[in-house]
Coordinates of C-alpha atoms in Angstrom, one line a residue:
Chain A
X1193 CA 4.6 72.7 28.0
X1194 CA 3.8 72.3 24.2
X1195 CA 0.0 72.4 23.3
X1196 CA 0.5 70.1 20.8
X1197 CA 2.5 68.7 18.2
X1198 CA 1.6 68.2 14.6
X1199 CA 2.5 64.5 12.9
X1200 CA 3.2 63.4 9.4
X1201 CA 0.5 61.4 7.3
X1202 CA 0.4 60.5 3.9
X1203 CA -2.1 61.3 3.4
X1204 CA -3.8 63.3 6.2
X1205 CA -3.0 65.8 9.1
X1206 CA -1.9 64.2 12.9
X1207 CA -2.2 66.0 15.9
X1208 CA -0.6 65.3 19.7
X1209 CA -2.2 67.1 22.2
X1210 CA -1.2 67.3 25.1
X1211 CA -2.9 69.1 28.4
X1212 CA -2.2 69.1 32.4
X1213 CA -5.3 67.8 33.0
X1214 CA -8.5 66.4 30.8
X1215 CA -10.2 70.1 30.7
X1216 CA -6.9 71.4 29.9
X1217 CA -6.6 68.7 26.9
X1218 CA -9.6 69.7 25.4
X1219 CA -9.2 73.1 24.9
X1220 CA -5.4 72.5 23.5
X1221 CA -7.7 69.8 20.9
X1222 CA -9.3 73.2 20.1
X1223 CA -7.0 75.6 19.0
X1224 CA -5.2 73.2 17.4
X1225 CA -7.7 72.2 15.2
X1226 CA -8.3 76.2 14.3
X1227 CA -4.6 76.7 14.2
X1228 CA -4.7 74.5 10.8
X1229 CA -7.4 76.1 9.4
X1230 CA -6.7 79.7 9.5
X1231 CA -4.1 82.5 11.3
X1232 CA -5.6 82.5 14.6
X1233 CA -4.0 86.5 15.6
X1234 CA -6.3 87.8 12.6
X1235 CA -9.5 86.5 14.6
X1236 CA -10.7 88.4 17.6
X1237 CA -13.1 87.4 20.7
X1238 CA -16.0 88.6 19.3
X1239 CA -18.8 85.9 19.7
X1240 CA -19.3 83.7 21.7
X1241 CA -20.9 80.1 21.3
X1242 CA -22.4 77.3 23.6
X1243 CA -21.0 73.7 23.1
X1244 CA -22.2 70.9 24.8
X1245 CA -21.1 67.2 22.9
X1246 CA -21.2 63.6 24.2
X1247 CA -19.6 60.6 23.4
X1248 CA -19.9 56.8 24.7
X1249 CA -15.9 57.2 25.7
X1250 CA -13.2 59.7 25.6
X1251 CA -12.2 58.8 22.8
X1252 CA -15.6 59.7 20.8
X1253 CA -15.5 62.4 23.2
X1254 CA -12.6 64.0 21.5
X1255 CA -13.8 63.0 18.3
X1256 CA -17.8 64.4 18.6
X1257 CA -15.8 67.5 20.1
X1258 CA -13.6 68.7 17.3
X1259 CA -15.8 67.3 15.0
X1260 CA -19.2 69.7 16.7
X1261 CA -16.1 72.8 15.9
X1262 CA -16.3 71.8 12.5
X1263 CA -19.3 71.5 11.5
X1264 CA -19.9 75.0 13.5
X1265 CA -16.8 76.2 11.0
X1266 CA -18.6 74.7 7.7
X1267 CA -22.1 75.9 8.2
X1268 CA -21.7 79.4 9.7
X1269 CA -18.5 80.1 8.9
X1270 CA -16.8 80.4 12.6
X1271 CA -13.1 80.6 13.6
X1272 CA -13.2 80.5 17.1
X1273 CA -9.6 80.9 19.0
X1274 CA -10.6 80.8 22.6
X1275 CA -12.2 77.3 24.5
X1276 CA -13.1 77.5 27.9
X1277 CA -14.1 73.7 29.0
X1278 CA -16.7 74.2 31.7
X1279 CA -17.5 70.7 32.3
X1280 CA -15.9 67.6 31.6
X1281 CA -17.0 63.8 32.1
X1282 CA -15.9 60.8 30.5
X1283 CA -19.1 61.2 28.2
X1284 CA -19.8 64.7 27.7
X1285 CA -18.9 68.1 28.0
X1286 CA -19.9 71.4 28.5
X1287 CA -17.9 74.7 27.0
X1288 CA -18.0 77.9 25.7
X1289 CA -15.9 79.4 22.5
X1290 CA -14.6 82.4 21.3
X1291 CA -14.2 84.1 17.8
X1292 CA -15.7 85.6 15.1
X1293 CA -17.3 84.8 12.0
X1294 CA -15.0 84.6 8.1
X1295 CA -14.7 87.5 6.4
X1296 CA -13.9 87.1 3.0
X1297 CA -10.3 89.7 2.6
X1298 CA -10.2 89.6 6.4
X1299 CA -9.1 86.6 7.4
X1300 CA -6.4 84.2 5.6
X1301 CA -8.2 80.8 5.4
X1302 CA -4.6 78.4 5.8
X1303 CA -6.4 74.3 5.2
X1304 CA -9.4 72.9 4.8
X1305 CA -10.7 70.0 7.0
X1306 CA -13.0 68.0 5.6
X1307 CA -13.5 65.3 8.8
X1308 CA -12.1 64.0 12.2
X1309 CA -11.3 60.7 12.5
X1310 CA -11.7 58.3 14.9
X1311 CA -8.1 56.7 13.3
X1312 CA -6.0 55.7 15.8
X1313 CA -7.4 58.0 17.9
X1314 CA -6.2 58.1 21.4
X1315 CA -6.6 59.7 24.7
X1316 CA -4.8 58.6 27.7
X1317 CA -3.4 59.4 30.4
X1318 CA -0.4 59.7 31.5
X1319 CA 2.3 59.8 34.6
X1320 CA 1.8 64.0 35.1
X1321 CA -0.1 64.8 31.9
X1322 CA -2.7 63.9 29.4
X1323 CA -2.4 63.4 26.0
X1324 CA -4.4 62.8 23.0
X1325 CA -4.0 61.4 19.1
X1326 CA -6.6 62.6 16.6
X1327 CA -6.1 62.3 12.3
X1328 CA -7.5 64.7 10.7
X1329 CA -9.1 64.6 7.1
X1330 CA -7.6 67.1 5.0
Chain B
X1087 CA 7.4 58.3 12.6
X1088 CA 7.2 56.4 9.5
X1089 CA 10.3 54.7 10.4
X1090 CA 8.6 52.9 13.3
X1091 CA 5.5 52.4 11.4
X1092 CA 6.8 50.6 8.2
X1093 CA 5.8 47.7 6.9
X1094 CA 8.4 45.5 6.7
X1095 CA 7.7 43.2 9.5
X1096 CA 4.7 41.7 6.9
X1097 CA 5.0 39.3 5.2
X1098 CA 4.5 39.4 1.4
X1099 CA 4.6 36.3 -1.5
X1100 CA 5.4 37.3 -4.8
X1101 CA 2.3 36.5 -8.0
X1102 CA 4.0 37.8 -10.9
X1103 CA 5.7 40.7 -10.8
X1104 CA 2.6 43.0 -10.9
X1105 CA 0.5 40.6 -8.0
X1106 CA 2.3 39.9 -4.6
X1107 CA 0.2 38.5 -1.8
X1108 CA 0.0 38.8 2.0
X1109 CA -1.1 35.8 2.7
X1110 CA -3.9 35.3 5.7
X1111 CA -2.5 35.1 9.0
X1112 CA -3.9 35.4 12.7
X1113 CA -7.6 36.8 12.4
X1114 CA -7.4 37.8 8.5
X1115 CA -10.8 35.7 7.0
X1116 CA -8.7 36.4 3.4
X1117 CA -5.1 36.7 1.5
X1118 CA -4.7 40.4 1.0
X1119 CA -3.7 41.0 -3.0
X1120 CA -1.6 44.1 -3.5
X1121 CA -1.2 45.3 -7.0
X1122 CA 2.4 47.6 -7.6
X1123 CA 5.5 46.4 -8.7
X1124 CA 8.7 46.3 -7.1
X1125 CA 9.9 49.3 -7.0
X1126 CA 6.6 50.6 -5.6
X1127 CA 6.1 48.2 -3.1
X1128 CA 9.0 49.6 -1.2
X1129 CA 7.8 52.9 -1.5
X1130 CA 4.2 51.3 -0.1
X1131 CA 5.8 49.3 2.9
X1132 CA 6.9 52.6 4.2
X1133 CA 3.6 53.3 5.9
X1134 CA 1.4 51.8 7.2
X1135 CA -1.2 51.1 3.7
X1136 CA -0.3 47.1 4.1
X1137 CA -1.4 47.1 7.7
X1138 CA -4.6 48.5 6.5
X1139 CA -5.0 46.0 4.4
X1140 CA -4.8 43.4 6.5
X1141 CA -7.3 44.9 8.2
X1142 CA -9.7 45.2 6.0
X1143 CA -9.1 40.8 6.0
X1144 CA -10.4 40.8 9.4
X1145 CA -13.8 42.0 8.6
X1146 CA -16.6 39.1 8.3
X1147 CA -18.0 38.3 5.3
X1148 CA -15.4 39.4 3.1
X1149 CA -15.7 38.1 0.0
X1150 CA -12.5 36.9 -2.1
X1151 CA -9.4 38.2 -1.0
X1152 CA -8.4 42.4 0.3
X1153 CA -7.3 44.3 -2.6
X1154 CA -5.1 47.1 -2.9
X1155 CA -4.3 49.0 -6.0
X1156 CA -1.1 50.5 -7.4
X1157 CA -2.2 54.2 -6.1
X1158 CA -2.4 52.9 -2.3
X1159 CA -1.7 54.7 0.3
X1160 CA -2.0 55.3 4.1
X1161 CA -5.7 56.3 4.7
X1162 CA -7.4 55.8 7.8
X1163 CA -9.6 52.6 8.6
X1164 CA -9.5 51.4 5.2
X1165 CA -6.0 52.3 2.9
X1166 CA -6.5 54.7 0.2
X1167 CA -6.5 52.5 -3.0
X1168 CA -8.5 49.6 -1.2
X1169 CA -11.3 47.6 -2.8
X1170 CA -13.1 44.7 -0.9
X1171 CA -16.6 42.7 -1.8
X1172 CA -18.5 41.8 1.0
X1173 CA -21.5 39.3 1.2
X1174 CA -25.0 40.2 1.5
X1175 CA -26.3 37.9 3.9
X1176 CA -22.4 37.2 6.3
X1177 CA -20.9 40.4 5.6
X1178 CA -21.1 44.4 6.7
X1179 CA -20.7 47.7 5.0
X1180 CA -18.1 49.7 6.8
X1181 CA -18.5 53.8 6.5
X1182 CA -14.5 54.2 6.4
X1183 CA -14.7 51.9 3.5
X1184 CA -16.0 54.4 1.2
X1185 CA -14.6 57.8 3.4
X1186 CA -16.0 60.9 4.0
X1187 CA -15.7 62.8 1.0
X1188 CA -18.4 59.8 -0.6
X1189 CA -18.6 59.7 -4.3
X1190 CA -15.6 61.7 -4.6
X1191 CA -15.3 61.8 -8.2
X1192 CA -14.2 62.5 -12.0
X1193 CA -15.6 63.5 -14.7
X1194 CA -14.3 64.4 -18.3
X1195 CA -15.8 66.3 -21.2
X1196 CA -14.3 66.0 -24.7
X1197 CA -14.6 69.1 -26.8
X1198 CA -14.3 70.4 -30.4
X1199 CA -11.2 72.6 -29.8
X1200 CA -7.7 72.1 -30.3
X1201 CA -4.5 73.0 -28.5
X1202 CA -4.4 75.8 -30.3
X1203 CA -7.3 77.5 -30.2
X1204 CA -7.0 78.1 -26.6
X1205 CA -3.1 78.5 -25.7
X1206 CA -3.5 82.6 -26.0
X1207 CA -6.4 82.7 -24.1
X1208 CA -5.4 80.2 -21.3
X1209 CA -5.3 83.2 -18.3
X1210 CA -8.4 84.3 -19.1
X1211 CA -10.1 80.6 -19.2
X1212 CA -9.0 79.8 -15.9
X1213 CA -9.5 83.1 -14.2
X1214 CA -13.0 83.1 -15.5
X1215 CA -13.5 79.5 -14.7
X1216 CA -12.0 81.0 -10.9
X1217 CA -14.8 83.2 -11.0
X1218 CA -17.8 81.0 -12.3
X1219 CA -16.6 78.1 -9.6
X1220 CA -17.3 79.3 -6.1
X1221 CA -14.5 77.3 -4.0
X1222 CA -13.0 77.8 -0.7
X1223 CA -14.7 78.7 2.6
X1224 CA -18.4 79.9 2.4
X1225 CA -18.0 80.6 -1.4
X1226 CA -21.2 79.5 -3.5
X1227 CA -23.0 81.5 -6.5
X1228 CA -25.9 83.8 -5.5
X1229 CA -27.7 82.0 -8.2
X1230 CA -27.6 78.7 -6.5
X1231 CA -29.8 78.3 -3.7
X1232 CA -31.1 75.0 -1.9
X1233 CA -34.5 75.4 0.4
X1234 CA -34.9 72.2 2.3
X1235 CA -37.5 70.8 0.1
X1236 CA -34.7 71.0 -3.0
X1237 CA -31.8 69.7 -1.3
X1238 CA -34.4 66.6 -0.5
X1239 CA -35.2 66.6 -3.9
X1240 CA -31.2 66.4 -5.1
X1241 CA -30.5 64.1 -2.9
X1242 CA -32.8 61.7 -4.5
X1243 CA -32.3 62.6 -7.7
X1244 CA -28.7 63.4 -8.2
X1245 CA -27.7 64.4 -11.3
X1246 CA -30.9 63.7 -12.9
X1247 CA -32.0 66.8 -10.6
X1248 CA -29.3 69.2 -12.5
X1249 CA -30.3 68.2 -15.4
X1250 CA -34.3 68.8 -15.2
X1251 CA -32.9 72.1 -13.8
X1252 CA -30.9 73.2 -17.2
X1253 CA -27.9 72.2 -16.3
X1254 CA -26.5 69.9 -19.0
X1255 CA -28.2 67.7 -21.3
X1256 CA -30.3 64.1 -20.9
X1257 CA -27.3 62.9 -23.2
X1258 CA -25.0 63.7 -20.3
X1259 CA -26.8 60.8 -18.0
X1260 CA -26.4 58.1 -20.4
X1261 CA -21.9 59.1 -19.0
X1262 CA -22.6 59.0 -15.4
X1263 CA -21.9 56.1 -13.7
X1264 CA -25.0 54.7 -13.0
X1265 CA -26.7 57.6 -14.8
X1266 CA -25.5 59.9 -11.3
X1267 CA -28.3 58.4 -9.6
X1268 CA -28.4 55.9 -6.5
X1269 CA -31.6 54.2 -6.5
X1270 CA -31.7 53.8 -2.8
X1271 CA -31.2 56.9 -1.5
X1272 CA -33.7 58.3 1.1
X1273 CA -33.1 61.8 2.3
X1274 CA -35.1 60.9 5.7
X1275 CA -32.3 58.9 7.1
X1276 CA -29.6 61.7 6.7
X1277 CA -29.3 64.0 9.7
X1278 CA -30.7 67.8 9.9
X1279 CA -26.6 68.4 10.5
X1280 CA -26.0 67.1 7.1
X1281 CA -28.5 68.9 5.0
X1282 CA -27.5 71.9 6.7
X1283 CA -24.1 71.6 5.5
X1284 CA -25.0 70.8 2.1
X1285 CA -27.6 73.4 1.8
X1286 CA -25.2 76.3 0.9
X1287 CA -22.1 73.7 -0.7
X1288 CA -24.1 72.6 -4.0
X1289 CA -22.2 73.9 -7.2
X1290 CA -18.8 74.7 -5.0
X1291 CA -15.1 72.8 -5.7
X1292 CA -13.8 72.7 -1.7
X1293 CA -10.4 72.4 -1.4
X1294 CA -7.2 69.9 -1.0
X1295 CA -7.1 67.8 -4.8
X1296 CA -10.1 68.9 -6.3
X1297 CA -9.9 70.9 -8.9
X1298 CA -11.2 71.7 -12.9
X1299 CA -8.6 71.5 -15.4
X1300 CA -8.4 72.5 -18.9
X1301 CA -5.8 70.5 -20.3
X1302 CA -5.7 68.3 -24.4
X1303 CA -4.7 64.7 -25.3
X1304 CA -1.4 64.2 -25.4
X1305 CA -0.6 61.2 -26.7
X1306 CA -3.2 57.8 -27.8
X1307 CA -2.4 54.5 -26.8
X1308 CA -4.7 53.1 -28.9
X1309 CA -6.8 54.4 -31.6
X1310 CA -9.6 52.3 -32.4
X1311 CA -10.3 53.0 -28.2
X1312 CA -10.3 56.8 -28.9
X1313 CA -11.8 56.8 -31.1
X1314 CA -14.6 55.0 -29.3
X1315 CA -14.1 57.2 -26.7
X1316 CA -14.2 60.4 -28.8
X1317 CA -10.4 61.6 -28.6
X1318 CA -8.5 62.2 -30.9
X1319 CA -4.8 64.0 -30.6
X1320 CA -4.2 67.8 -29.4
X1321 CA -8.0 67.9 -29.1
X1322 CA -9.0 70.0 -25.3
X1323 CA -10.6 68.1 -22.9
X1324 CA -11.7 69.2 -19.4
X1325 CA -11.7 67.4 -15.9
X1326 CA -13.4 68.0 -13.0
X1327 CA -12.6 66.5 -9.3
X1328 CA -14.8 67.2 -6.4
X1329 CA -17.3 65.4 -4.0
X1330 CA -19.8 65.6 -1.8
X1331 CA -18.2 68.4 0.7
X1332 CA -19.7 68.9 3.7
X1333 CA -23.0 66.6 3.3
X1334 CA -20.7 63.8 2.7
X1335 CA -18.3 64.2 5.6
X1336 CA -21.2 64.6 8.2
X1337 CA -23.4 61.6 6.9
X1338 CA -19.8 59.5 6.9
X1339 CA -19.7 61.3 10.7
X1340 CA -22.9 60.2 11.9
X1341 CA -22.8 56.3 10.5
X1342 CA -19.6 55.8 12.1
X1343 CA -21.0 56.9 15.2
X1344 CA -23.8 54.4 14.7
X1345 CA -21.6 51.9 13.9
X1346 CA -19.3 52.0 16.6
X1347 CA -22.1 51.1 18.8
X1348 CA -23.7 48.5 16.2
X1349 CA -20.0 46.6 15.5
X1350 CA -20.1 46.2 19.4
X1351 CA -24.0 45.0 19.1
X1352 CA -23.4 42.5 16.4
X1353 CA -19.9 41.1 18.4
X1354 CA -18.1 41.9 15.0
X1355 CA -14.2 42.6 16.4
X1356 CA -12.0 46.1 15.2
X1357 CA -8.2 46.2 14.4
X1358 CA -9.2 49.8 14.0
X1359 CA -12.0 52.0 15.3
X1360 CA -11.9 53.9 11.8
X1361 CA -13.0 50.0 10.9
X1362 CA -16.6 50.1 12.6
X1363 CA -19.0 48.6 10.6
X1364 CA -22.3 46.8 11.0
X1365 CA -24.3 43.7 8.5
X1366 CA -25.4 44.7 5.2
X1367 CA -28.4 42.8 5.8
X1368 CA -29.0 44.8 9.6
X1369 CA -30.9 47.7 10.1
X1370 CA -28.2 49.8 10.6
X1371 CA -26.7 48.6 7.1
X1372 CA -29.5 49.5 5.5
X1373 CA -29.6 53.3 6.8
X1374 CA -26.3 53.9 5.7
X1375 CA -26.1 52.6 2.6
X1376 CA -29.7 54.6 2.1
X1377 CA -28.0 57.6 3.7
X1378 CA -24.7 57.7 1.5
X1379 CA -26.6 56.9 -1.7
X1380 CA -27.9 60.5 -1.3
X1381 CA -24.4 61.8 -0.1
X1382 CA -23.6 60.0 -3.6
X1383 CA -25.9 62.1 -6.0
X1384 CA -25.7 64.9 -4.3
X1385 CA -22.1 64.6 -5.3
X1386 CA -23.2 63.1 -9.0
X1387 CA -25.0 66.6 -8.8
X1388 CA -22.7 68.4 -7.3
X1389 CA -20.1 67.8 -10.5
X1390 CA -23.3 68.1 -12.9
X1391 CA -23.8 71.7 -11.8
X1392 CA -20.2 72.8 -12.5
X1393 CA -19.9 71.4 -15.7
X1394 CA -22.8 73.4 -16.8
X1395 CA -20.7 76.6 -15.3
X1396 CA -18.0 75.5 -17.6
X1397 CA -19.5 75.0 -20.6
X1398 CA -20.8 78.4 -20.0
X1399 CA -17.2 79.6 -19.3
X1400 CA -16.0 78.0 -22.1
X1401 CA -19.1 79.6 -24.5
X1402 CA -18.1 83.8 -22.8
X1403 CA -13.9 83.2 -23.2
X1404 CA -14.1 81.9 -26.0
X1405 CA -17.0 83.3 -28.0
X1406 CA -18.4 80.3 -29.6
X1407 CA -21.7 78.5 -29.2
X1408 CA -22.4 75.4 -27.7
X1409 CA -22.4 73.5 -30.5
X1410 CA -18.7 74.9 -31.6
X1411 CA -18.0 73.7 -28.6
X1412 CA -18.8 70.9 -28.5
X1413 CA -18.4 69.9 -24.8
X1414 CA -19.9 66.7 -24.4
X1415 CA -19.1 64.3 -21.2
X1416 CA -17.5 61.3 -21.9
X1417 CA -17.7 60.3 -18.4
X1418 CA -18.6 60.5 -14.8
X1419 CA -16.6 57.8 -12.2
X1420 CA -17.0 57.7 -8.2
X1421 CA -13.7 57.3 -6.6
X1422 CA -15.2 56.2 -2.7
X1423 CA -18.3 54.6 -2.8
X1424 CA -19.9 51.3 -1.6
X1425 CA -22.4 49.7 -4.0
X1426 CA -24.4 46.0 -4.8
X1427 CA -23.4 45.0 -7.9
X1428 CA -23.4 41.3 -9.1
X1429 CA -20.2 39.2 -9.9
X1430 CA -19.1 35.7 -10.4
X1431 CA -17.9 34.4 -7.3
X1432 CA -17.4 30.5 -7.7
X1433 CA -18.7 30.2 -11.7
X1434 CA -21.9 31.5 -9.8
X1435 CA -23.5 35.2 -10.1
X1436 CA -23.7 36.6 -6.6
X1437 CA -24.4 40.0 -5.4
X1438 CA -21.7 41.5 -3.2
X1439 CA -21.6 44.9 -1.6
X1440 CA -18.3 46.4 -3.2
X1441 CA -16.6 49.3 -1.3
X1442 CA -14.6 50.8 -3.3
X1443 CA -12.3 53.9 -1.4
X1444 CA -9.4 55.8 -3.9
X1445 CA -10.6 53.1 -6.5
X1446 CA -12.8 53.1 -10.2
X1447 CA -15.5 51.0 -11.2
X1448 CA -13.9 49.1 -14.6
X1449 CA -16.8 47.1 -16.2
X1450 CA -15.8 45.4 -19.2
X1451 CA -17.0 45.3 -22.7
X1452 CA -20.6 44.5 -22.9
X1453 CA -21.1 44.5 -19.2
X1454 CA -24.8 46.2 -19.1
X1455 CA -24.0 48.7 -16.8
X1456 CA -21.3 50.6 -20.0
X1457 CA -23.6 52.9 -21.7
X1458 CA -24.4 51.8 -25.4
X1459 CA -21.8 53.4 -27.1
X1460 CA -18.5 52.2 -25.2
X1461 CA -20.2 48.7 -25.4
X1462 CA -17.9 47.2 -27.3
X1463 CA -15.1 49.6 -25.9
X1464 CA -15.7 49.1 -22.2
X1465 CA -16.0 51.4 -19.2
X1466 CA -14.1 54.6 -19.3
X1467 CA -12.0 55.1 -16.7
X1468 CA -10.6 58.5 -15.6
X1469 CA -7.1 58.6 -13.4
X1470 CA -6.0 61.9 -12.6
X1471 CA -2.5 63.0 -12.1
X1472 CA -0.8 65.7 -9.9
X1473 CA -1.4 69.3 -11.6
X1474 CA 2.0 69.8 -13.3
X1475 CA 2.4 66.2 -15.2
X1476 CA -0.5 63.8 -17.3
X1477 CA -4.0 61.8 -16.2
X1478 CA -5.1 59.0 -17.8
X1479 CA -8.1 57.5 -19.5
X1480 CA -8.0 53.9 -19.5
X1481 CA -11.0 51.6 -19.8
X1482 CA -12.3 48.5 -18.0
X1483 CA -11.3 45.0 -19.0
X1484 CA -12.8 41.3 -18.2
X1485 CA -9.9 40.9 -16.1
X1486 CA -10.7 43.4 -13.8
X1487 CA -14.4 42.2 -13.3
X1488 CA -12.5 38.5 -12.6
X1489 CA -10.3 39.7 -10.4
X1490 CA -11.1 42.9 -8.6
X1491 CA -14.9 43.3 -8.6
X1492 CA -14.1 45.0 -12.0
X1493 CA -12.4 48.1 -9.9
X1494 CA -8.6 49.2 -11.2
X1495 CA -6.6 52.4 -10.0
X1496 CA -8.1 55.9 -9.2
X1497 CA -5.1 58.1 -9.1
X1498 CA -1.1 58.9 -8.7
X1499 CA -1.1 58.3 -4.4
X1500 CA 0.3 60.8 -2.3
X1501 CA 4.3 60.7 -1.6
X1502 CA 4.3 63.0 0.6
X1503 CA 2.6 64.4 3.6
X1504 CA 1.2 68.2 3.4
X1505 CA 3.9 69.1 5.4
X1506 CA 6.7 67.3 4.2
X1507 CA 5.4 69.0 0.4
X1508 CA 5.0 73.0 2.1
X1509 CA 8.4 72.4 3.2
X1510 CA 9.9 71.4 0.2
X1511 CA 8.3 74.0 -1.5
X1512 CA 9.7 76.9 1.0
X1513 CA 11.3 79.4 -0.9
X1514 CA 9.7 78.3 -4.4
X1515 CA 7.6 79.8 -6.4
X1516 CA 5.5 76.6 -7.1
X1517 CA 3.1 79.2 -9.5
X1518 CA 5.7 80.7 -11.3
X1519 CA 7.7 76.9 -11.9
X1520 CA 4.4 75.5 -13.1
X1521 CA 3.8 78.8 -15.9
X1522 CA 7.3 78.0 -17.4
X1523 CA 5.9 74.6 -18.1
X1524 CA 2.9 75.9 -19.8
X1525 CA 0.5 75.4 -16.8
X1526 CA -1.2 78.2 -15.5
X1527 CA -2.4 77.7 -11.7
X1528 CA -5.4 80.1 -10.0
X1529 CA -6.1 79.0 -6.3
X1530 CA -8.5 80.1 -2.9
X1531 CA -6.3 78.0 -0.1
X1532 CA -3.0 79.7 0.8
X1533 CA -1.2 76.7 1.0
X1534 CA -2.9 74.0 -1.2
X1535 CA -0.2 74.8 -4.2
X1536 CA 2.6 73.8 -1.9
X1537 CA 0.6 71.1 -0.7
X1538 CA -0.4 69.1 -4.2
X1539 CA 3.1 70.0 -6.2
X1540 CA 3.7 66.9 -8.5
X1541 CA 6.4 66.2 -6.1
X1542 CA 4.6 65.8 -3.4
X1543 CA 3.1 62.8 -6.1
X1544 CA 3.7 59.6 -7.8
X1545 CA 3.9 59.4 -11.3
X1546 CA 0.8 58.6 -12.2
X1547 CA 2.1 57.0 -15.1
X1548 CA 4.1 54.4 -13.5
X1549 CA 0.6 53.4 -11.3
X1550 CA -1.1 53.3 -14.8
X1551 CA 1.5 51.3 -15.8
X1552 CA 0.8 48.4 -13.4
X1553 CA -2.9 47.8 -13.8
X1554 CA -2.5 48.2 -17.7
X1555 CA 0.7 45.1 -17.1
X1556 CA -1.9 43.6 -14.9
X1557 CA -4.5 43.7 -16.9
X1558 CA -7.1 45.2 -14.8
X1559 CA -7.4 48.5 -17.2
X1560 CA -6.0 49.4 -20.5
X1561 CA -4.5 52.4 -21.5
X1562 CA -6.5 54.6 -24.0
X1563 CA -5.0 57.8 -23.9
X1564 CA -3.3 60.4 -21.7
X1565 CA -4.1 64.3 -21.2
X1566 CA -2.1 66.9 -19.9
X1567 CA -2.9 69.7 -18.4
X1568 CA -3.0 73.8 -19.7
X1569 CA -4.3 75.4 -17.0
X1570 CA -6.7 75.0 -13.7
X1571 CA -8.3 75.9 -10.8
X1572 CA -7.8 74.2 -7.1
X1573 CA -9.8 74.9 -4.0

């Protein structure tokens, strides 16, 4: 199964993310976000970070999760490549994420993402999988 | 995706060659009005932006129409190129009506140089700008550090803070929308996260469509207005396009979260979560406006600091002093903002909360908010195009003040998504192609130049001609690029 697909949006960029369960859906979303930002093959797993976020529902939880990762990237220069969701409910999640800090000359930044939007946000369960649509502001 | 999401089913009536109406239906509280010509409208129908115009018309307390400028394209929540005004009692304020890059905007400087003075130095100028003005991830200058206390003063005082620190002159402030400072800023309403994001990013360009561009005046459409703005043919100009960086993005994000709850609390029905809002006259509404003003001031300060470094760069490379350089600020405008402004509604003066998301204020001659030296000309309006073609200088008009709450277009507007642009650029050397057209470009991001290639945008001439012909802006001059740095 594909982890995610990029969808076209005139000004920005959309993501259609898949997972066999919620845990995998959110992990794949994290990976998709950082594959857009950089070349993950250049990123080592030398640093880990605990991430805890909440939201009113699954859709808000998806935005706050990706938003928190983006915040850590912006403030600390973190590049994450592996995401382990330890606990997830409809209103909160706990995760440990692995990666390293951006190093000039070593890492190539492909795209800078401004924000994770609520525009047409969706998280839903289908017959045999979960899917989510997220639109990013670039 | 475009196919199934097009808006060909939305009914549109022609008002005249440059105005189109989406009649109020269903839960819309007012009509939508789109400024475009017939050919443009076909393109506009290919994405969801018209649906977004109708969605904005759902919001409570909207005054006049849900407006769209000719550079309209699909945004999130509000369309980009959208303008909507709301009553201060019955109406709402929406972070999605401003966008993540709060007070993303443009400023233009004129100079005492002509095109031939810099032609053989353009490479050195672009390289030096690239060194002196940080862009890309983590880039910031060691000589500008903000501790928490200083950062809060930036949020409170905007461009004035920068001038007080020696970045630019008092005269610059006269030529910035709102004199570079929204008065209702309250730093206590800005989150710890936003402050942390803002601490290291003042004086940085950011990525995407942000740039510093050296150009020259290639065409003048109105000699008198050009003279009033100090522009003449072949004169070198510099344009700066950037916004409030991570601080603004975080403020938007924080308050969307607040507003998702307040929309439910105040019983506001939303066609799209990104349109979440609160009454202007509510605790949540006031708090957002106070925080948004902080982000707007950060953006004004950002452009002011960068302006100072542009001046230093020009002096350094051209080896001349500021008196010969004469890099004076013509004007600085916001493209993404919500402001409380006085307008005339049904013959009566009324204060309104005007949202401009990818639109420019375009106040007419004699308006008190237009600086004294432009009082007869009208407020300068700066319309950047794509990096390969040209940009325009316009002025605001009486008709814009009457019809669009003193607003006009803001840029070219994309026609190609970033992905399509990258695909279309494959196998081509865009930098080389631009060089052949006499334009030197440097960028920090690997894919930025492909994403931003000229064909990815509408021809800004078409956009400008529509607003000129519709009377909601007057063409003054055209500027062609010579060299630029991108984020």
